[in-house]
Amino acid sequence: MDIERQTRLAWDAYGNHHLRRDTPVTEVDQITWGPAANGPGDSILGDLRGLRVLDLGCGPARHAAHLARTYGAHLDAVDASLSQIERARARYPDVPGTGPGNRLSPQSGDLARLRPRDRGPDRGHTPSRKDHIS
């Protein structure tokens, strides 16, 4: 079994565990980067008002929901784990952001296979990996 499949299966098992336990998704008031949570916060992303942002490896999408609510950005929250996306959809059925058309869109998929619906993102982030910011 290849490493990508093993990783997805592990995150699916993790998400299913929390779905069965009905573990609440904790809210955030800023993005914490990496396991030590000692990164630059939201400011590194710049002005997000009205922008389309890709949250890659979103897990239960708590960072994406924060950015949509706080900055009015449109968030495409993507994770390879179906159970993590299920957690995100259950927790955030409707995050409107601060302006018309701004919302949170959790989707399961592999970045290499995703096709933008209309155009690509204006910004992207992976909260566990500062070196992947575009």
Tab-separated table of C-alpha atoms in Angstrom:
chain	number	residue	atom	x	y	z
A	1	MET	CA	0.000	0.000	0.000
A	2	ASP	CA	1.408	3.404	-0.935
A	3	ILE	CA	2.067	6.137	1.623
A	4	GLU	CA	-0.700	8.436	0.348
A	5	ARG	CA	-3.330	5.735	0.801
A	6	GLN	CA	-1.956	4.828	4.234
A	7	THR	CA	-2.081	8.468	5.293
A	8	ARG	CA	-5.658	8.933	4.041
A	9	LEU	CA	-6.788	5.757	5.805
A	10	ALA	CA	-5.159	6.900	9.052
A	11	TRP	CA	-6.921	10.283	8.903
A	12	ASP	CA	-10.210	8.555	8.025
A	13	ALA	CA	-9.818	6.345	11.108
A	14	TYR	CA	-9.057	9.433	13.214
A	15	GLY	CA	-12.089	11.323	11.860
A	16	ASN	CA	-14.391	8.301	12.306
A	17	HIS	CA	-13.202	7.949	15.908
A	18	HIS	CA	-14.223	11.553	16.601
A	19	LEU	CA	-17.506	11.173	14.714
A	20	ARG	CA	-18.421	8.158	16.874
A	21	ARG	CA	-17.477	10.045	20.054
A	22	ASP	CA	-19.199	13.229	18.846
A	23	THR	CA	-16.055	15.156	19.769
A	24	PRO	CA	-16.681	18.899	19.442
A	25	VAL	CA	-14.572	20.830	16.949
A	26	THR	CA	-12.809	23.567	18.904
A	27	GLU	CA	-13.038	27.051	17.453
A	28	VAL	CA	-10.018	29.245	16.760
A	29	ASP	CA	-9.645	33.014	16.816
A	30	GLN	CA	-6.499	32.958	14.679
A	31	ILE	CA	-4.548	30.417	12.675
A	32	THR	CA	-1.877	28.590	14.594
A	33	TRP	CA	0.871	27.261	12.351
A	34	GLY	CA	2.369	23.837	12.987
A	35	PRO	CA	2.346	21.616	16.046
A	36	ALA	CA	4.016	24.218	18.260
A	37	ALA	CA	1.422	26.873	17.310
A	38	ASN	CA	4.113	29.537	17.327
A	39	GLY	CA	3.785	30.910	13.806
A	40	PRO	CA	2.864	34.340	12.494
A	41	GLY	CA	-0.918	34.049	12.839
A	42	ASP	CA	-3.403	35.232	10.231
A	43	SER	CA	-1.388	38.299	9.217
A	44	ILE	CA	0.928	36.315	6.952
A	45	LEU	CA	-1.997	35.734	4.576
A	46	GLY	CA	-2.537	39.451	4.006
A	47	ASP	CA	-5.880	41.059	3.247
A	48	LEU	CA	-8.326	38.236	2.494
A	49	ARG	CA	-11.503	40.286	2.039
A	50	GLY	CA	-13.360	38.905	-0.955
A	51	LEU	CA	-10.560	36.540	-1.960
A	52	ARG	CA	-10.838	32.854	-2.717
A	53	VAL	CA	-8.627	30.863	-0.333
A	54	LEU	CA	-7.628	27.202	-0.502
A	55	ASP	CA	-7.211	25.437	2.856
A	56	LEU	CA	-5.365	22.272	1.929
A	57	GLY	CA	-5.469	19.480	4.496
A	58	CYS	CA	-8.292	21.271	6.303
A	59	GLY	CA	-9.290	18.445	8.649
A	60	PRO	CA	-12.551	19.538	10.310
A	61	ALA	CA	-12.164	23.004	8.673
A	62	ARG	CA	-11.949	25.115	11.829
A	63	HIS	CA	-9.247	27.382	10.345
A	64	ALA	CA	-11.233	27.757	7.120
A	65	ALA	CA	-14.387	28.660	9.061
A	66	HIS	CA	-12.403	31.241	11.041
A	67	LEU	CA	-11.068	32.883	7.852
A	68	ALA	CA	-14.511	32.920	6.206
A	69	ARG	CA	-16.195	34.479	9.255
A	70	THR	CA	-13.430	36.888	10.210
A	71	TYR	CA	-12.312	38.132	6.800
A	72	GLY	CA	-15.247	37.404	4.502
A	73	ALA	CA	-13.152	35.214	2.229
A	74	HIS	CA	-14.518	32.316	0.193
A	75	LEU	CA	-12.837	29.158	1.515
A	76	ASP	CA	-12.351	25.947	-0.421
A	77	ALA	CA	-11.490	23.566	2.418
A	78	VAL	CA	-9.994	20.368	1.003
A	79	ASP	CA	-8.994	17.176	2.761
A	80	ALA	CA	-8.351	13.664	1.420
A	81	SER	CA	-10.162	12.172	4.430
A	82	LEU	CA	-13.895	11.681	3.898
A	83	SER	CA	-14.536	11.473	7.654
A	84	GLN	CA	-12.768	14.787	8.307
A	85	ILE	CA	-14.924	16.449	5.634
A	86	GLU	CA	-18.001	14.861	7.224
A	87	ARG	CA	-16.973	16.446	10.544
A	88	ALA	CA	-16.507	19.822	8.821
A	89	ARG	CA	-19.902	19.679	7.102
A	90	ALA	CA	-21.628	18.681	10.341
A	91	ARG	CA	-19.971	21.486	12.337
A	92	TYR	CA	-20.214	24.226	9.710
A	93	PRO	CA	-23.346	23.664	7.627
A	94	ASP	CA	-23.484	27.348	6.677
A	95	VAL	CA	-20.658	29.833	7.194
A	96	PRO	CA	-21.710	32.981	5.344
A	97	GLY	CA	-18.648	35.148	5.907
A	98	THR	CA	-19.149	38.906	5.973
A	99	GLY	CA	-20.263	39.640	2.432
A	100	PRO	CA	-22.506	38.285	-0.307
A	101	GLY	CA	-21.333	35.013	-1.799
A	102	ASN	CA	-18.652	34.364	0.829
A	103	ARG	CA	-18.815	30.912	2.317
A	104	LEU	CA	-17.077	27.767	3.409
A	105	SER	CA	-16.993	24.861	0.978
A	106	PRO	CA	-15.591	21.634	2.505
A	107	GLN	CA	-14.654	19.052	-0.137
A	108	SER	CA	-12.949	15.711	-0.106
A	109	GLY	CA	-10.248	15.238	-2.668
A	110	ASP	CA	-6.670	15.101	-3.724
A	111	LEU	CA	-5.202	18.436	-4.806
A	112	ALA	CA	-3.689	16.812	-7.898
A	113	ARG	CA	-7.181	15.731	-9.023
A	114	LEU	CA	-9.227	18.801	-8.087
A	115	ARG	CA	-10.419	21.103	-10.817
A	116	PRO	CA	-11.373	24.685	-9.980
A	117	ARG	CA	-15.044	25.400	-10.578
A	118	ASP	CA	-14.383	28.780	-12.112
A	119	ARG	CA	-10.834	29.865	-11.293
A	120	GLY	CA	-8.034	28.989	-8.942
A	121	PRO	CA	-7.552	30.403	-5.447
A	122	ASP	CA	-6.084	33.808	-4.701
A	123	ARG	CA	-4.313	32.448	-1.599
A	124	GLY	CA	-3.584	29.047	-0.187
A	125	HIS	CA	-2.479	27.743	3.171
A	126	THR	CA	-1.763	24.560	5.037
A	127	PRO	CA	-1.744	25.381	8.756
A	128	SER	CA	0.650	22.572	9.625
A	129	ARG	CA	3.206	23.578	6.979
A	130	LYS	CA	4.324	27.224	6.766
A	131	ASP	CA	6.580	26.405	3.812
A	132	HIS	CA	3.599	25.704	1.546
A	133	ILE	CA	2.059	29.177	1.600
A	134	SER	CA	1.480	30.611	-1.858
